[in-house]
Amino acid sequence: SHYTHSLGDPELREEIAKRYLHDYEVTISPQQIIVTSGSSPAILLVLGALCDRGDEVIISDPGYACYPNFLRFIGAKAVRIPVFEEDGFQYRPEEICKCISKKTKAIIINSPMNPTGNLLSPEVMQQLAKYDIPVISDEIYHGLVYEGRAHSMLEFTDNTFVLNGFSKLFAMTGLRLGYVIARKDYIR
């Protein structure tokens, strides 16, 4: 019995990096990956790194029901941006722009989205990449797409934190295995 590397098993991190190169043509280093005990701890890890009490994070409404709980836990505030069925539940970047303040520390995207199932368009993702605000990209449902193709936010900017895991695509819920991909300056 022994401890693994503090970022997670090096071989697993190498395979995750290979997957992002294969699936999204994005080169990341295994040193940019932190293996977590599921994607929920990955979300808390990223929010804890970015936010202080009173900070704000933009989320969609409707959106994943746990995001506001995670934000409350760390003392940050959810700024809800309505998304509408007639837009395919896409963010309206101009609505996000109206809500950005000095307290805004991140924008959370979830594509494919829980609960609506929508895929964010590359155009919306490109718009979000233009803001000087980190994007937290919850990619846990990647691979469960029936029409179109899911894009990783890493295709558009490195100012992003990718959250992913093995529970959905690989039907490995009992393993509680997730990961974060981040810029190297955030890892330690």
Short mmCIF file of C-alpha atoms in Angstrom, two decimals:
data_model
loop_
_atom_site.label_atom_id
_atom_site.label_comp_id
_atom_site.label_asym_id
_atom_site.label_seq_id
_atom_site.Cartn_x
_atom_site.Cartn_y
_atom_site.Cartn_z
CA SER A 1 0.00 0.00 0.00
CA HIS A 2 1.32 3.43 -0.92
CA TYR A 3 0.22 6.94 -1.80
CA THR A 4 -0.24 7.90 -5.42
CA HIS A 5 1.04 11.16 -6.83
CA SER A 6 -0.82 14.12 -5.27
CA LEU A 7 -2.29 15.06 -8.67
CA GLY A 8 -3.44 11.47 -9.28
CA ASP A 9 -2.00 8.42 -10.97
CA PRO A 10 0.47 9.61 -13.65
CA GLU A 11 -0.61 6.91 -16.11
CA LEU A 12 -4.27 7.93 -15.78
CA ARG A 13 -3.41 11.61 -16.26
CA GLU A 14 -1.39 10.69 -19.37
CA GLU A 15 -4.40 8.82 -20.80
CA ILE A 16 -6.75 11.74 -20.08
CA ALA A 17 -4.35 14.07 -21.92
CA LYS A 18 -4.28 11.65 -24.88
CA ARG A 19 -8.08 11.54 -24.93
CA TYR A 20 -8.35 15.33 -25.17
CA LEU A 21 -5.82 15.34 -28.01
CA HIS A 22 -7.74 12.59 -29.84
CA ASP A 23 -11.27 13.89 -29.21
CA TYR A 24 -10.74 17.67 -29.37
CA GLU A 25 -7.29 18.16 -30.95
CA VAL A 26 -6.23 20.00 -27.80
CA THR A 27 -2.78 19.44 -26.35
CA ILE A 28 -2.67 19.42 -22.58
CA SER A 29 0.04 18.21 -20.25
CA PRO A 30 -0.63 15.53 -17.64
CA GLN A 31 0.69 18.16 -15.18
CA GLN A 32 -2.47 20.18 -15.92
CA ILE A 33 -4.74 17.41 -14.63
CA ILE A 34 -5.86 16.77 -11.06
CA VAL A 35 -7.67 13.49 -10.39
CA THR A 36 -10.49 13.83 -7.86
CA SER A 37 -12.91 11.54 -6.06
CA GLY A 38 -15.73 12.34 -8.48
CA SER A 39 -16.76 15.44 -10.37
CA SER A 40 -18.47 17.13 -7.41
CA PRO A 41 -15.18 17.47 -5.50
CA ALA A 42 -13.66 18.76 -8.76
CA ILE A 43 -16.30 21.51 -8.87
CA LEU A 44 -15.64 22.45 -5.23
CA LEU A 45 -11.87 22.44 -5.83
CA VAL A 46 -12.16 24.87 -8.74
CA LEU A 47 -14.66 27.15 -7.01
CA GLY A 48 -12.46 27.18 -3.91
CA ALA A 49 -9.46 28.22 -6.01
CA LEU A 50 -11.32 31.02 -7.80
CA CYS A 51 -13.78 32.46 -5.31
CA ASP A 52 -13.77 34.25 -2.00
CA ARG A 53 -16.82 34.98 0.14
CA GLY A 54 -19.09 37.41 -1.70
CA ASP A 55 -17.72 36.70 -5.19
CA GLU A 56 -20.09 35.89 -8.04
CA VAL A 57 -20.27 33.09 -10.59
CA ILE A 58 -22.53 33.17 -13.63
CA ILE A 59 -24.71 30.09 -14.17
CA SER A 60 -27.57 29.28 -16.53
CA ASP A 61 -31.20 29.15 -15.46
CA PRO A 62 -32.32 26.41 -15.81
CA GLY A 63 -29.10 24.65 -14.97
CA TYR A 64 -27.59 21.89 -12.90
CA ALA A 65 -29.34 22.09 -9.52
CA CYS A 66 -26.16 21.54 -7.47
CA TYR A 67 -24.19 24.56 -8.76
CA PRO A 68 -25.97 27.04 -6.45
CA ASN A 69 -25.38 24.69 -3.51
CA PHE A 70 -21.65 24.49 -4.24
CA LEU A 71 -21.50 28.28 -4.50
CA ARG A 72 -23.39 28.77 -1.22
CA PHE A 73 -21.02 26.34 0.48
CA ILE A 74 -18.00 28.46 -0.40
CA GLY A 75 -19.82 31.73 0.28
CA ALA A 76 -20.11 32.87 -3.34
CA LYS A 77 -23.26 34.03 -5.11
CA ALA A 78 -24.89 32.46 -8.17
CA VAL A 79 -25.80 35.00 -10.84
CA ARG A 80 -28.48 33.28 -12.89
CA ILE A 81 -28.75 34.00 -16.60
CA PRO A 82 -32.02 32.81 -18.13
CA VAL A 83 -31.72 30.49 -21.14
CA PHE A 84 -34.73 29.83 -23.33
CA GLU A 85 -36.10 26.91 -25.29
CA GLU A 86 -36.54 29.09 -28.40
CA ASP A 87 -32.76 29.65 -28.38
CA GLY A 88 -32.05 25.95 -27.86
CA PHE A 89 -31.13 26.83 -24.25
CA GLN A 90 -28.01 28.65 -25.49
CA TYR A 91 -26.53 31.43 -23.40
CA ARG A 92 -27.17 34.87 -24.82
CA PRO A 93 -23.68 36.41 -24.52
CA GLU A 94 -25.11 39.94 -24.40
CA GLU A 95 -27.08 38.95 -21.27
CA ILE A 96 -23.92 37.61 -19.65
CA CYS A 97 -22.09 40.83 -20.51
CA LYS A 98 -24.75 42.86 -18.62
CA CYS A 99 -24.11 40.82 -15.46
CA ILE A 100 -20.32 40.90 -15.35
CA SER A 101 -18.95 42.92 -12.45
CA LYS A 102 -15.74 43.22 -10.46
CA LYS A 103 -17.04 40.37 -8.30
CA THR A 104 -17.50 37.97 -11.25
CA LYS A 105 -14.93 35.19 -10.91
CA ALA A 106 -16.21 32.62 -13.44
CA ILE A 107 -18.87 31.54 -15.90
CA ILE A 108 -20.06 27.95 -15.60
CA ILE A 109 -21.08 26.09 -18.71
CA ASN A 110 -22.45 22.56 -18.85
CA SER A 111 -22.62 21.09 -22.34
CA PRO A 112 -24.36 18.74 -22.89
CA MET A 113 -26.42 20.39 -20.19
CA ASN A 114 -28.20 18.85 -17.28
CA PRO A 115 -31.24 19.22 -17.29
CA THR A 116 -31.99 20.46 -20.85
CA GLY A 117 -29.63 18.23 -22.86
CA ASN A 118 -28.55 21.11 -25.11
CA LEU A 119 -25.11 21.44 -26.67
CA LEU A 120 -23.58 24.90 -26.56
CA SER A 121 -22.78 26.10 -30.04
CA PRO A 122 -19.16 26.79 -31.00
CA GLU A 123 -20.21 30.40 -31.66
CA VAL A 124 -21.43 30.89 -28.09
CA MET A 125 -18.32 29.20 -26.72
CA GLN A 126 -16.14 31.52 -28.82
CA GLN A 127 -18.01 34.53 -27.43
CA LEU A 128 -17.52 33.34 -23.84
CA ALA A 129 -13.81 32.84 -24.52
CA LYS A 130 -13.50 36.56 -25.35
CA TYR A 131 -14.35 37.62 -21.80
CA ASP A 132 -11.42 37.98 -19.43
CA ILE A 133 -13.18 35.63 -17.01
CA PRO A 134 -12.37 31.96 -16.43
CA VAL A 135 -14.92 29.52 -17.82
CA ILE A 136 -15.69 26.45 -15.74
CA SER A 137 -16.68 23.86 -18.32
CA ASP A 138 -18.56 20.89 -16.89
CA GLU A 139 -17.99 18.23 -19.54
CA ILE A 140 -19.24 15.22 -17.58
CA TYR A 141 -21.81 14.35 -20.29
CA HIS A 142 -19.35 14.45 -23.19
CA GLY A 143 -19.65 11.27 -25.18
CA LEU A 144 -23.39 11.05 -24.57
CA VAL A 145 -24.32 13.09 -27.63
CA TYR A 146 -26.78 11.80 -30.20
CA GLU A 147 -26.80 14.68 -32.68
CA GLY A 148 -23.93 17.05 -33.40
CA ARG A 149 -20.66 17.09 -31.50
CA ALA A 150 -19.74 18.31 -28.05
CA HIS A 151 -16.91 20.81 -27.98
CA SER A 152 -14.49 21.27 -25.13
CA MET A 153 -14.01 24.83 -23.95
CA LEU A 154 -10.29 24.08 -24.27
CA GLU A 155 -10.76 24.33 -28.04
CA PHE A 156 -11.48 28.04 -27.62
CA THR A 157 -9.40 29.23 -24.65
CA ASP A 158 -6.96 28.04 -22.02
CA ASN A 159 -8.66 30.39 -19.53
CA THR A 160 -10.85 27.48 -18.55
CA PHE A 161 -11.24 24.76 -15.98
CA VAL A 162 -12.60 21.51 -17.40
CA LEU A 163 -14.53 19.23 -15.06
CA ASN A 164 -15.05 15.66 -16.18
CA GLY A 165 -15.09 12.11 -14.94
CA PHE A 166 -15.87 8.51 -15.70
CA SER A 167 -19.32 8.01 -14.16
CA LYS A 168 -21.47 8.92 -17.14
CA LEU A 169 -19.66 7.92 -20.35
CA PHE A 170 -18.01 4.82 -18.93
CA ALA A 171 -20.85 3.83 -16.54
CA MET A 172 -18.41 3.79 -13.61
CA THR A 173 -20.54 5.58 -11.02
CA GLY A 174 -19.34 3.51 -8.09
CA LEU A 175 -15.69 4.43 -8.62
CA ARG A 176 -16.25 8.15 -7.83
CA LEU A 177 -13.50 9.15 -10.24
CA GLY A 178 -13.31 12.64 -11.72
CA TYR A 179 -10.75 15.18 -12.78
CA VAL A 180 -9.98 18.84 -13.39
CA ILE A 181 -7.96 20.20 -16.29
CA ALA A 182 -6.52 23.66 -15.55
CA ARG A 183 -3.74 25.99 -16.56
CA LYS A 184 -0.45 25.06 -14.91
CA ASP A 185 -0.38 28.28 -12.88
CA TYR A 186 -3.50 27.09 -11.00
CA ILE A 187 -2.40 23.54 -10.26
CA ARG A 188 -0.42 24.10 -7.05
#
